[in-house]
Amino acid sequence: MEPQARTAAASDPAPARTVADLVRDRWNDHRTGLRFEDRALTHHEVAEGAATRAALLAGLLPADAPPHFGVLLDNTPEYPLWLSAAALAGAAVAGINPTRRGPELARDILHTDCRLLITEDAHLHLLDGLELPGVRILVTGTPEYARLLASCAGALPGEATVAPVGPGARILLYFTSGSTGAPKAAICTQGRLAAAGRSLAGHFGVRRDDVHYICMPMFHGNAVLADWAPALAAGASIALRRRFSASAFLPDVRAFGATYFTYVGRAVQYILATPERPDDRDNPLRVGFGTEAGAVDAGRFAERFGVRLVEGYGSSEGGAAIQRTTGTPPGAIGRAAPGSDLAVVDPETGRERPPARLAPDGRLLNGSEAIGELVNRGRGPFEGYWRNPDADAARLRGGWYWTGDLFFRDPEGYLYFAGRDDDRLRVDSENLAAAMIENILARYGPAESVAVHAVPDPVAGDQVMASLALGPGEEPGGTATAFDPGSFRRFLDEQPDLGPKMVPRFVRILPRLPVTATNKIHRAVLRRAGFRCPDPVWWRPPGSAAYRRLTDEDRATLLAEYRAHAREDLLGR
């Protein structure tokens, strides 16, 4: 039976205004559209499953509440099926982070006014003991679930809705991945998500025969906006990995014939840390798109796998976007996307920062005056946070959208990422960006990953602390490389773009850096521990250029100095 909605034609369909349009476009498409482990669904079967679930939503979501439901799932076929169902029904999906626990997890579900929660047996234990009044829990793979789906079989797209379907209809409530405070649920409408999918599909030349590998968690905006949406817009297929696995990355890519993937945080570093093989370049990938890989690791990835990584930038909330074009210099993200009026400003005065002065080798020569916060002074697609007017006001100040990210701009207008707003350090009255120091320390051979953050100075301002995760050495069994303070000091001295105030005062050595659920370094955890952590810490005592092991006596002396200047309460924040 054919749906009453517009169906796919032999030629490209007219530009879709909603995600529901994109789902309906695939109704008559019987090519493979989704692969997961040993399962495969056609595009038509995905659209059919979405229509069934949309009808189920119409029967389960109460009419007296916002049309929201939560999804607490790994990257299984159920996730894109429910996203597509939400589009057809006019509902919104709140992506629930399975790494959240207890009251925080309950808060995310209740804050987004979810009256239905879709989960799976693997995550059911997370809900034990939680107070979730008014929330119905539906577990996939159970007899009840199968019975409910069977009762809605044969539904057609557009037959069952819970709210009007249009460009302004909410489809996503996805939590920002901030590491401090309660996460904010950013609103994304069908119009914005469809436009993002079309834009990225066009930018990367996504074809119908492409395969998008989704290994980043789908509760996060990266996987949905930058991977699933462009595949849906272009009629490409998707391949799912339940959870990211560095060791399974290349086997998956080959098995699925994947041509495109997205990444965030340290995913690229984890892949690079897997053992090299002579056939690493034997893979179908064309491009990887993401953020925070860093220029050094992007180069290593291209050399090893023959795949270019495109570093992009777009705030999760949609308020600002930078587009990489031909001719973008190494290290730069790109220029402002069409329609944006981006500026790098002093966050205190709002005055525009002067252009960066770059040395022939790309070193930033005037970082303290060129680095500022990126703002969008024009009209942006920021759609606000759900039930959080204070957060809305903090983003939109003086008619501008404030990204909270640090950048600098070269004389030609190319923008360079310099860190997050909370990654700023002030050392001896000089403003520094943690990301700039991290990019330099990433060259240190034994380090697999690096994080830089501030620790309060005992008297005023900050001091630089670096955390290094060292790779395996040559010893039998792959034991970790021992930290060599002399070698590290010599490395620092050889870096032409490492200013004297950038040199770490403290160096923490640990086997693996803590990360958030989206593989971004969890700097808040590192910052709270500071030099009072259980891992080995090396430091440069005042007046010394050499590193030595921080002892209990050293810590006691430091803490006494903090107390003497009434700054001990700043530690651990």
Coordinates of C-alpha atoms in Angstrom, one line a residue:
M1 CA 0.0 0.0 0.0
E2 CA 1.4 3.4 -1.0
P3 CA 1.5 6.3 1.5
Q4 CA -0.4 9.5 0.7
A5 CA 2.8 11.4 1.3
R6 CA 5.2 12.3 -1.5
T7 CA 7.3 9.3 -2.6
A8 CA 10.7 9.1 -4.1
A9 CA 11.0 9.7 -7.8
A10 CA 13.6 8.6 -10.3
S11 CA 15.1 12.1 -10.2
D12 CA 16.2 13.9 -7.1
P13 CA 13.2 15.1 -5.1
A14 CA 12.5 18.8 -4.4
P15 CA 14.4 20.1 -1.4
A16 CA 12.9 18.7 1.7
R17 CA 11.7 21.2 4.3
T18 CA 11.4 18.7 7.2
V19 CA 13.1 15.5 8.3
A20 CA 9.7 13.9 7.8
D21 CA 10.0 14.7 4.1
L22 CA 13.4 13.0 4.0
V23 CA 12.0 9.9 5.6
R24 CA 9.0 9.8 3.2
D25 CA 11.4 10.2 0.3
R26 CA 12.8 6.7 1.1
W27 CA 9.5 4.9 1.0
N28 CA 10.0 3.3 -2.4
D29 CA 13.7 2.9 -2.1
H30 CA 14.6 -0.8 -1.7
R31 CA 18.3 -0.5 -1.6
T32 CA 20.2 -1.4 1.6
G33 CA 19.7 1.6 4.0
L34 CA 20.9 0.4 7.4
R35 CA 23.4 -2.3 8.5
F36 CA 24.2 -3.4 12.0
E37 CA 26.2 -6.4 12.9
D38 CA 24.7 -9.2 10.8
R39 CA 21.4 -7.4 10.1
A40 CA 20.4 -5.3 7.1
L41 CA 17.3 -3.2 6.4
T42 CA 16.3 -1.5 3.2
H43 CA 15.5 2.2 3.1
H44 CA 11.9 1.2 2.7
E45 CA 12.0 -1.1 5.7
V46 CA 13.4 1.8 7.8
A47 CA 10.6 4.1 6.6
E48 CA 8.1 1.4 7.3
G49 CA 9.4 0.8 10.7
A50 CA 9.4 4.5 11.4
A51 CA 5.7 4.7 10.4
T52 CA 4.9 1.9 12.7
R53 CA 6.6 3.5 15.6
A54 CA 5.0 6.9 14.8
A55 CA 1.6 5.2 15.1
L56 CA 2.8 3.8 18.4
L57 CA 3.8 7.2 19.7
A58 CA 0.3 8.5 18.8
G59 CA -1.1 5.9 21.1
L60 CA 1.3 6.2 24.0
L61 CA 2.2 9.9 24.3
P62 CA -0.4 11.8 26.4
A63 CA -2.2 14.7 24.8
D64 CA -1.7 16.9 27.9
A65 CA 2.1 17.0 27.8
P66 CA 4.8 18.1 25.4
P67 CA 5.3 15.5 22.6
H68 CA 8.6 14.4 24.0
F69 CA 10.1 10.9 24.6
G70 CA 13.5 9.8 25.8
V71 CA 15.8 7.3 24.1
L72 CA 18.2 5.5 26.3
L73 CA 19.9 3.1 23.8
D74 CA 23.2 2.2 22.3
N75 CA 23.7 2.7 18.6
T76 CA 21.3 -0.1 17.5
P77 CA 18.8 0.0 14.6
E78 CA 16.1 1.1 17.1
Y79 CA 17.8 4.5 17.5
P80 CA 17.5 5.8 13.8
L81 CA 14.0 4.1 13.6
W82 CA 12.8 6.1 16.6
L83 CA 14.4 9.3 15.2
S84 CA 12.6 8.8 12.0
A85 CA 9.4 8.0 13.9
A86 CA 9.6 11.2 15.8
A87 CA 9.9 13.1 12.5
L88 CA 6.8 11.5 11.1
A89 CA 4.8 12.0 14.3
G90 CA 5.9 15.5 15.1
A91 CA 7.5 14.4 18.3
A92 CA 10.9 15.2 19.8
V93 CA 13.6 12.8 21.0
A94 CA 15.6 13.5 24.1
G95 CA 18.9 11.6 23.8
I96 CA 19.6 10.2 27.2
N97 CA 23.3 9.7 28.1
P98 CA 23.8 6.2 29.5
T99 CA 26.9 7.3 31.4
R100 CA 24.8 9.4 33.6
R101 CA 23.8 7.9 36.9
G102 CA 21.2 8.1 39.7
P103 CA 19.6 11.5 40.3
E104 CA 21.4 13.1 37.4
L105 CA 20.0 10.5 35.0
A106 CA 16.5 11.0 36.4
R107 CA 16.9 14.8 36.1
D108 CA 17.7 14.5 32.4
I109 CA 14.6 12.5 31.7
L110 CA 12.3 14.6 33.8
H111 CA 13.8 18.0 32.8
T112 CA 12.9 17.3 29.1
D113 CA 9.3 16.3 30.1
C114 CA 9.6 12.8 28.7
R115 CA 6.5 10.8 29.4
L116 CA 7.8 7.7 27.5
L117 CA 11.3 6.3 27.7
I118 CA 12.6 3.8 25.1
T119 CA 15.4 1.7 26.5
E120 CA 17.0 -1.8 26.2
D121 CA 17.8 -4.6 28.6
A122 CA 21.5 -3.6 28.8
H123 CA 20.5 -0.2 30.3
L124 CA 17.5 -1.2 32.4
H125 CA 19.6 -1.5 35.5
L126 CA 20.4 2.2 35.3
L127 CA 16.8 3.0 36.1
D128 CA 16.7 0.9 39.3
G129 CA 15.5 3.0 42.2
L130 CA 14.9 6.1 40.2
E131 CA 11.9 8.3 40.8
L132 CA 10.3 8.8 37.4
P133 CA 6.7 9.8 38.0
G134 CA 4.5 9.7 35.0
V135 CA 7.2 8.1 32.7
R136 CA 6.3 4.9 30.9
I137 CA 9.3 2.6 30.2
L138 CA 9.3 0.6 27.0
V139 CA 12.0 -2.0 26.7
T140 CA 13.0 -3.1 23.1
G141 CA 13.3 -6.8 22.4
T142 CA 10.6 -7.8 24.9
P143 CA 7.3 -9.6 24.2
E144 CA 5.4 -6.4 25.2
Y145 CA 7.4 -4.4 22.7
A146 CA 6.8 -6.9 19.9
R147 CA 3.0 -6.9 20.7
L148 CA 2.8 -3.1 20.6
L149 CA 4.6 -2.9 17.3
A150 CA 2.5 -5.6 15.8
S151 CA -0.7 -3.6 16.7
C152 CA 0.6 -0.7 14.6
A153 CA 1.9 -2.7 11.6
G154 CA 0.8 -1.4 8.3
A155 CA 0.8 2.3 9.3
L156 CA 1.7 4.8 6.6
P157 CA 3.8 7.9 6.9
G158 CA 1.6 10.9 7.9
E159 CA -1.3 8.8 9.2
A160 CA -0.5 9.2 12.9
T161 CA 0.9 12.4 14.4
V162 CA 1.1 13.8 18.0
A163 CA 1.7 17.4 16.9
P164 CA 1.8 19.4 13.7
V165 CA 4.7 18.4 11.4
G166 CA 6.6 21.4 9.9
P167 CA 10.0 23.1 9.8
G168 CA 9.4 24.6 13.3
A169 CA 8.5 21.3 15.0
R170 CA 11.0 20.2 17.6
I171 CA 12.7 16.9 16.8
L172 CA 15.7 16.8 19.0
L173 CA 16.4 17.8 22.6
Y174 CA 20.1 16.9 22.9
F175 CA 22.2 17.6 25.9
T176 CA 25.3 19.7 25.6
S177 CA 28.4 17.8 26.6
G178 CA 29.6 20.3 29.1
S179 CA 31.6 18.8 32.0
T180 CA 30.4 21.1 34.7
G181 CA 26.9 21.8 36.0
A182 CA 23.7 20.3 34.8
P183 CA 23.6 19.6 31.0
K184 CA 21.4 21.9 29.0
A185 CA 19.0 20.4 26.5
A186 CA 19.5 22.2 23.2
I187 CA 16.4 22.4 20.9
C188 CA 16.7 21.4 17.3
T189 CA 13.8 21.7 14.9
Q190 CA 13.0 19.6 11.8
G191 CA 13.8 22.5 9.6
R192 CA 17.3 23.0 11.0
L193 CA 18.1 19.3 11.1
A194 CA 17.0 18.8 7.5
A195 CA 18.9 21.9 6.4
A196 CA 22.1 20.7 8.2
G197 CA 21.8 17.3 6.4
R198 CA 21.4 18.9 3.0
S199 CA 24.2 21.3 3.6
L200 CA 26.7 18.7 4.7
A201 CA 25.6 16.2 2.0
G202 CA 26.3 18.9 -0.6
H203 CA 29.6 20.1 1.0
F204 CA 31.1 16.5 1.1
G205 CA 29.5 15.4 -2.2
V206 CA 27.6 12.6 -0.5
R207 CA 26.3 10.1 -3.0
R208 CA 23.5 7.5 -2.8
D209 CA 26.0 4.7 -2.8
D210 CA 27.9 6.1 0.1
V211 CA 27.9 4.4 3.5
H212 CA 28.1 6.5 6.6
Y213 CA 29.7 4.7 9.6
I214 CA 28.1 5.9 12.8
C215 CA 30.4 5.0 15.7
M216 CA 29.9 8.1 17.8
P217 CA 27.0 7.9 20.3
M218 CA 23.7 8.9 18.9
F219 CA 22.5 10.6 22.0
H220 CA 25.0 13.4 21.0
G221 CA 24.5 15.9 18.3
N222 CA 27.6 15.0 16.3
A223 CA 26.3 11.6 15.2
V224 CA 22.8 12.8 14.4
L225 CA 23.5 16.2 12.7
A226 CA 26.8 15.4 11.0
D227 CA 26.5 11.7 10.2
W228 CA 22.8 10.4 10.1
A229 CA 21.2 13.6 8.7
P230 CA 23.5 14.0 5.6
A231 CA 23.1 10.3 4.8
L232 CA 19.3 10.6 5.1
A233 CA 19.3 13.8 2.9
A234 CA 21.4 12.1 0.2
G235 CA 19.8 8.7 0.3
A236 CA 23.0 7.1 1.5
S237 CA 23.0 4.1 3.8
I238 CA 24.2 4.0 7.4
A239 CA 26.2 1.4 9.3
L240 CA 26.0 1.3 13.1
R241 CA 28.5 0.4 15.8
R242 CA 26.9 -0.2 19.2
R243 CA 29.7 1.6 21.0
F244 CA 32.9 3.1 19.7
S245 CA 35.8 0.7 19.5
A246 CA 39.2 1.7 18.2
S247 CA 40.2 -1.9 17.5
A248 CA 37.0 -2.6 15.6
F249 CA 37.1 0.7 13.6
L250 CA 39.0 -0.6 10.5
P251 CA 37.4 -4.0 10.4
D252 CA 34.0 -2.4 10.5
V253 CA 34.9 0.1 7.8
R254 CA 36.0 -2.7 5.5
A255 CA 33.0 -5.0 6.4
F256 CA 30.4 -2.3 5.8
G257 CA 32.2 -0.6 2.9
A258 CA 32.1 2.7 4.8
T259 CA 33.1 5.8 3.0
Y260 CA 32.4 8.5 5.6
F261 CA 32.5 8.8 9.4
T262 CA 32.4 11.4 12.0
Y263 CA 34.5 11.8 15.2
V264 CA 34.7 13.9 18.3
G265 CA 37.2 14.3 21.1
R266 CA 39.9 11.6 21.3
A267 CA 38.5 9.0 19.0
V268 CA 41.1 9.7 16.4
Q269 CA 43.9 9.3 18.9
Y270 CA 42.5 6.0 20.1
I271 CA 42.4 4.7 16.5
L272 CA 46.0 5.9 15.9
A273 CA 47.1 4.0 19.1
T274 CA 46.1 0.7 17.6
P275 CA 48.9 -1.4 16.2
E276 CA 49.9 -0.4 12.7
R277 CA 49.6 -2.9 9.8
P278 CA 51.0 -2.8 6.3
D279 CA 47.5 -2.9 4.8
D280 CA 46.0 0.0 6.9
R281 CA 45.5 2.0 3.6
D282 CA 43.4 -0.8 2.2
N283 CA 40.0 0.7 3.1
P284 CA 37.1 2.4 1.3
L285 CA 37.0 5.6 3.4
R286 CA 36.9 8.9 1.6
V287 CA 36.7 11.4 4.5
G288 CA 36.3 11.8 8.2
F289 CA 34.6 14.9 9.6
G290 CA 34.8 16.0 13.2
T291 CA 36.5 18.2 15.7
E292 CA 39.4 18.2 18.1
A293 CA 41.6 15.7 16.3
G294 CA 44.4 18.3 16.0
A295 CA 46.6 19.1 13.0
V296 CA 49.3 16.7 14.1
D297 CA 47.1 13.7 14.5
A298 CA 45.1 14.5 11.4
G299 CA 48.3 14.4 9.4
R300 CA 49.2 11.0 11.0
F301 CA 45.8 9.7 10.2
A302 CA 46.0 10.7 6.5
E303 CA 49.5 9.2 6.2
R304 CA 48.6 5.9 7.8
F305 CA 45.1 5.3 6.4
G306 CA 45.1 7.5 3.3
V307 CA 42.0 9.3 4.6
R308 CA 41.7 13.1 5.0
L309 CA 40.2 14.4 8.1
V310 CA 38.2 17.6 7.8
E311 CA 38.1 19.6 11.0
G312 CA 34.9 21.5 11.2
Y313 CA 33.2 23.8 13.6
G314 CA 29.6 24.3 14.4
S315 CA 28.3 25.0 17.9
S316 CA 26.0 22.2 19.0
E317 CA 23.2 24.8 19.5
G318 CA 23.5 26.0 15.9
G319 CA 24.5 29.6 16.7
A320 CA 27.7 29.7 14.7
A321 CA 29.3 27.7 11.9
I322 CA 32.7 27.8 10.1
Q323 CA 33.1 26.3 6.7
R324 CA 36.3 24.8 5.3
T325 CA 37.0 25.7 1.7
T326 CA 39.7 25.1 -0.8
G327 CA 42.8 27.1 0.2
T328 CA 42.2 27.0 3.9
P329 CA 45.6 27.1 5.5
P330 CA 46.9 24.2 7.6
G331 CA 45.7 24.5 11.2
A332 CA 42.8 26.8 10.3
I333 CA 39.1 25.7 10.5
G334 CA 37.9 27.9 7.7
R335 CA 35.9 31.0 7.2
A336 CA 32.5 32.0 8.5
A337 CA 29.8 30.0 6.8
P338 CA 27.4 32.0 4.5
G339 CA 25.0 34.0 6.5
S340 CA 27.2 34.3 9.5
D341 CA 28.8 37.5 10.8
L342 CA 31.5 36.0 13.0
A343 CA 34.0 38.0 15.0
V344 CA 36.7 37.3 17.6
V345 CA 36.1 39.7 20.5
D346 CA 37.4 40.4 23.9
P347 CA 34.8 38.7 26.1
E348 CA 34.9 41.5 28.7
T349 CA 34.6 44.5 26.4
G350 CA 33.1 43.1 23.3
R351 CA 35.7 44.8 21.2
E352 CA 37.1 42.9 18.2
R353 CA 40.5 41.4 18.7
P354 CA 43.3 42.4 16.2
P355 CA 44.3 39.9 13.5
A356 CA 46.8 37.2 14.4
R357 CA 50.5 37.6 13.4
L358 CA 51.8 34.2 12.2
A359 CA 55.4 33.2 11.7
P360 CA 56.3 31.5 8.4
D361 CA 56.1 28.1 10.2
G362 CA 52.5 28.9 11.4
R363 CA 53.5 29.9 15.0
L364 CA 51.1 32.5 16.6
L365 CA 53.2 35.5 17.6
N366 CA 50.6 37.6 19.4
G367 CA 48.3 35.1 21.1
S368 CA 47.6 37.3 24.2
E369 CA 46.1 40.0 22.0
A370 CA 44.6 38.0 19.1
I371 CA 42.8 35.3 21.0
G372 CA 39.2 36.0 22.0
E373 CA 35.7 34.6 22.1
L374 CA 34.0 33.8 18.9
V375 CA 30.6 35.5 18.5
N376 CA 28.0 35.6 15.8
R377 CA 26.8 39.2 15.3
G378 CA 24.3 38.2 12.7
R379 CA 21.2 36.1 12.6
G380 CA 21.9 32.5 13.6
P381 CA 19.7 29.4 13.9
F382 CA 20.1 29.1 17.7
E383 CA 16.7 27.8 18.8
G384 CA 17.3 27.9 22.6
Y385 CA 17.4 25.5 25.4
W386 CA 14.4 23.6 26.8
R387 CA 13.1 25.3 29.9
N388 CA 16.3 27.2 30.6
P389 CA 15.9 31.0 30.1
D390 CA 19.0 31.8 32.1
A391 CA 21.1 29.7 29.7
D392 CA 19.4 31.3 26.7
A393 CA 20.2 34.7 28.1
A394 CA 23.9 33.7 28.6
R395 CA 24.2 32.7 25.0
L396 CA 22.4 35.7 23.6
R397 CA 23.9 38.8 25.0
G398 CA 23.6 42.2 23.5
G399 CA 22.0 40.7 20.4
W400 CA 25.0 38.5 19.7
Y401 CA 25.4 34.7 20.0
W402 CA 28.4 33.9 22.3
T403 CA 29.9 30.5 21.5
G404 CA 32.0 30.2 24.6
D405 CA 34.9 29.1 22.4
L406 CA 38.2 30.8 21.8
F407 CA 39.5 31.6 18.4
F408 CA 41.9 33.9 16.5
R409 CA 41.6 35.2 13.0
D410 CA 44.4 35.7 10.5
P411 CA 44.6 38.8 8.2
E412 CA 42.8 36.9 5.4
G413 CA 39.8 36.1 7.6
Y414 CA 40.6 32.4 8.3
L415 CA 39.6 31.3 11.8
Y416 CA 41.7 29.1 14.1
F417 CA 40.3 27.2 17.1
A418 CA 42.2 28.1 20.3
G419 CA 40.2 26.3 23.0
R420 CA 37.1 26.5 25.1
D421 CA 36.1 29.5 27.1
D422 CA 36.8 27.6 30.3
D423 CA 40.2 26.5 28.9
R424 CA 41.7 29.9 29.4
L425 CA 44.7 30.4 31.7
R426 CA 46.1 33.6 33.0
V427 CA 49.8 33.2 33.9
D428 CA 51.7 36.2 35.1
S429 CA 49.0 38.5 33.6
E430 CA 49.2 36.9 30.2
N431 CA 46.1 35.1 28.7
L432 CA 46.9 31.7 27.4
A433 CA 44.7 29.1 25.6
A434 CA 45.0 25.5 26.8
A435 CA 44.4 24.1 23.3
M436 CA 47.4 26.0 21.9
I437 CA 49.7 24.5 24.5
E438 CA 48.1 21.0 23.9
N439 CA 48.9 21.2 20.2
I440 CA 52.6 21.8 21.0
L441 CA 52.8 19.1 23.7
A442 CA 51.1 16.6 21.3
R443 CA 54.4 16.5 19.4
Y444 CA 56.1 14.8 22.4
G445 CA 56.7 11.3 21.0
P446 CA 55.9 9.2 24.1
A447 CA 52.6 10.9 24.7
E448 CA 49.5 9.2 23.3
S449 CA 47.2 12.0 24.5
V450 CA 47.6 15.3 26.2
A451 CA 45.4 17.6 28.3
V452 CA 46.3 21.1 29.6
H453 CA 44.3 23.0 32.3
A454 CA 44.8 25.7 34.9
V455 CA 45.6 25.2 38.5
P456 CA 45.4 28.3 40.7
D457 CA 48.7 30.0 41.5
P458 CA 49.3 30.3 45.3
V459 CA 49.4 34.1 45.0
A460 CA 47.6 35.3 41.9
G461 CA 46.4 34.0 38.5
D462 CA 47.0 30.5 37.3
Q463 CA 49.8 28.0 36.6
V464 CA 49.9 25.5 33.8
M465 CA 49.3 21.8 34.5
A466 CA 49.6 19.1 31.8
S467 CA 48.3 15.5 32.0
L468 CA 50.1 13.0 29.7
A469 CA 48.9 9.5 28.9
L470 CA 52.0 7.7 27.7
G471 CA 52.0 4.9 25.1
P472 CA 53.4 1.4 25.6
G473 CA 57.1 1.0 25.6
E474 CA 59.4 -1.7 24.3
E475 CA 59.2 -3.8 27.4
P476 CA 57.6 -7.3 27.1
G477 CA 53.9 -7.2 27.7
G478 CA 53.5 -3.7 26.5
T479 CA 54.0 -2.0 29.8
A480 CA 53.7 1.8 29.9
T481 CA 56.6 4.0 28.9
A482 CA 58.3 5.5 32.0
F483 CA 58.3 9.3 32.1
D484 CA 61.7 10.8 31.5
P485 CA 61.8 14.3 33.0
G486 CA 65.1 15.2 31.3
S487 CA 63.9 14.1 27.9
F488 CA 60.6 16.0 28.4
R489 CA 62.5 19.2 29.4
R490 CA 64.7 18.9 26.3
F491 CA 61.6 18.5 24.1
L492 CA 60.1 21.7 25.6
D493 CA 63.3 23.6 25.0
E494 CA 63.3 22.6 21.3
Q495 CA 59.8 23.9 20.6
P496 CA 60.1 27.3 18.9
D497 CA 56.5 28.3 19.5
L498 CA 56.3 27.4 23.2
G499 CA 56.5 30.6 25.2
P500 CA 58.1 30.6 28.6
K501 CA 54.8 31.1 30.3
M502 CA 53.3 28.1 28.5
V503 CA 55.8 25.7 30.0
P504 CA 53.9 23.4 32.4
R505 CA 54.6 23.8 36.1
F506 CA 53.0 20.4 36.9
V507 CA 53.0 17.3 34.8
R508 CA 50.7 14.4 35.7
I509 CA 51.4 11.0 34.3
L510 CA 48.4 8.6 34.0
P511 CA 47.6 5.5 31.8
R512 CA 44.6 7.1 30.1
L513 CA 43.0 10.5 30.2
P514 CA 39.4 10.7 31.6
V515 CA 36.9 11.5 28.9
T516 CA 33.2 12.4 28.7
A517 CA 30.6 10.1 27.1
T518 CA 31.4 11.8 23.8
N519 CA 35.2 11.1 24.1
K520 CA 36.1 14.7 24.9
I521 CA 38.7 15.1 27.6
H522 CA 37.0 15.6 30.9
R523 CA 39.0 18.6 32.0
A524 CA 36.8 19.3 35.0
V525 CA 37.9 15.9 36.5
L526 CA 41.6 16.8 35.9
R527 CA 41.1 20.3 37.2
R528 CA 39.4 19.3 40.4
A529 CA 42.2 16.8 41.2
G530 CA 45.0 19.2 40.2
F531 CA 48.3 18.2 41.8
R532 CA 46.6 16.4 44.7
C533 CA 45.8 13.4 42.5
P534 CA 46.9 9.8 43.2
D535 CA 48.9 9.6 40.0
P536 CA 52.6 10.5 39.7
V537 CA 53.1 14.3 39.4
W538 CA 56.4 16.0 38.3
W539 CA 56.9 19.7 38.9
R540 CA 59.3 22.5 38.5
P541 CA 59.9 24.1 41.8
P542 CA 60.1 27.9 41.7
G543 CA 63.3 29.1 40.2
S544 CA 64.1 25.7 38.7
A545 CA 63.9 24.7 35.0
A546 CA 64.2 20.9 35.7
Y547 CA 61.4 18.6 36.7
R548 CA 61.4 16.4 39.8
R549 CA 58.9 14.2 41.4
L550 CA 56.4 16.0 43.6
T551 CA 56.6 14.6 47.1
D552 CA 54.2 14.6 50.0
E553 CA 56.4 17.2 51.7
D554 CA 56.2 19.4 48.5
R555 CA 52.4 19.2 48.6
A556 CA 52.3 20.2 52.2
T557 CA 54.5 23.2 51.6
L558 CA 52.4 24.2 48.6
L559 CA 49.1 23.9 50.5
A560 CA 50.6 26.0 53.3
E561 CA 51.4 28.7 50.8
Y562 CA 47.8 28.6 49.4
R563 CA 46.5 29.0 52.9
A564 CA 48.8 31.9 53.7
H565 CA 47.3 33.8 50.7
A566 CA 43.7 32.7 51.4
R567 CA 43.6 30.8 48.0
E568 CA 43.2 27.2 49.2
D569 CA 39.5 27.3 48.5
L570 CA 40.3 27.8 44.8
L571 CA 41.8 24.3 44.6
G572 CA 39.5 21.6 43.3
R573 CA 37.2 23.9 41.4

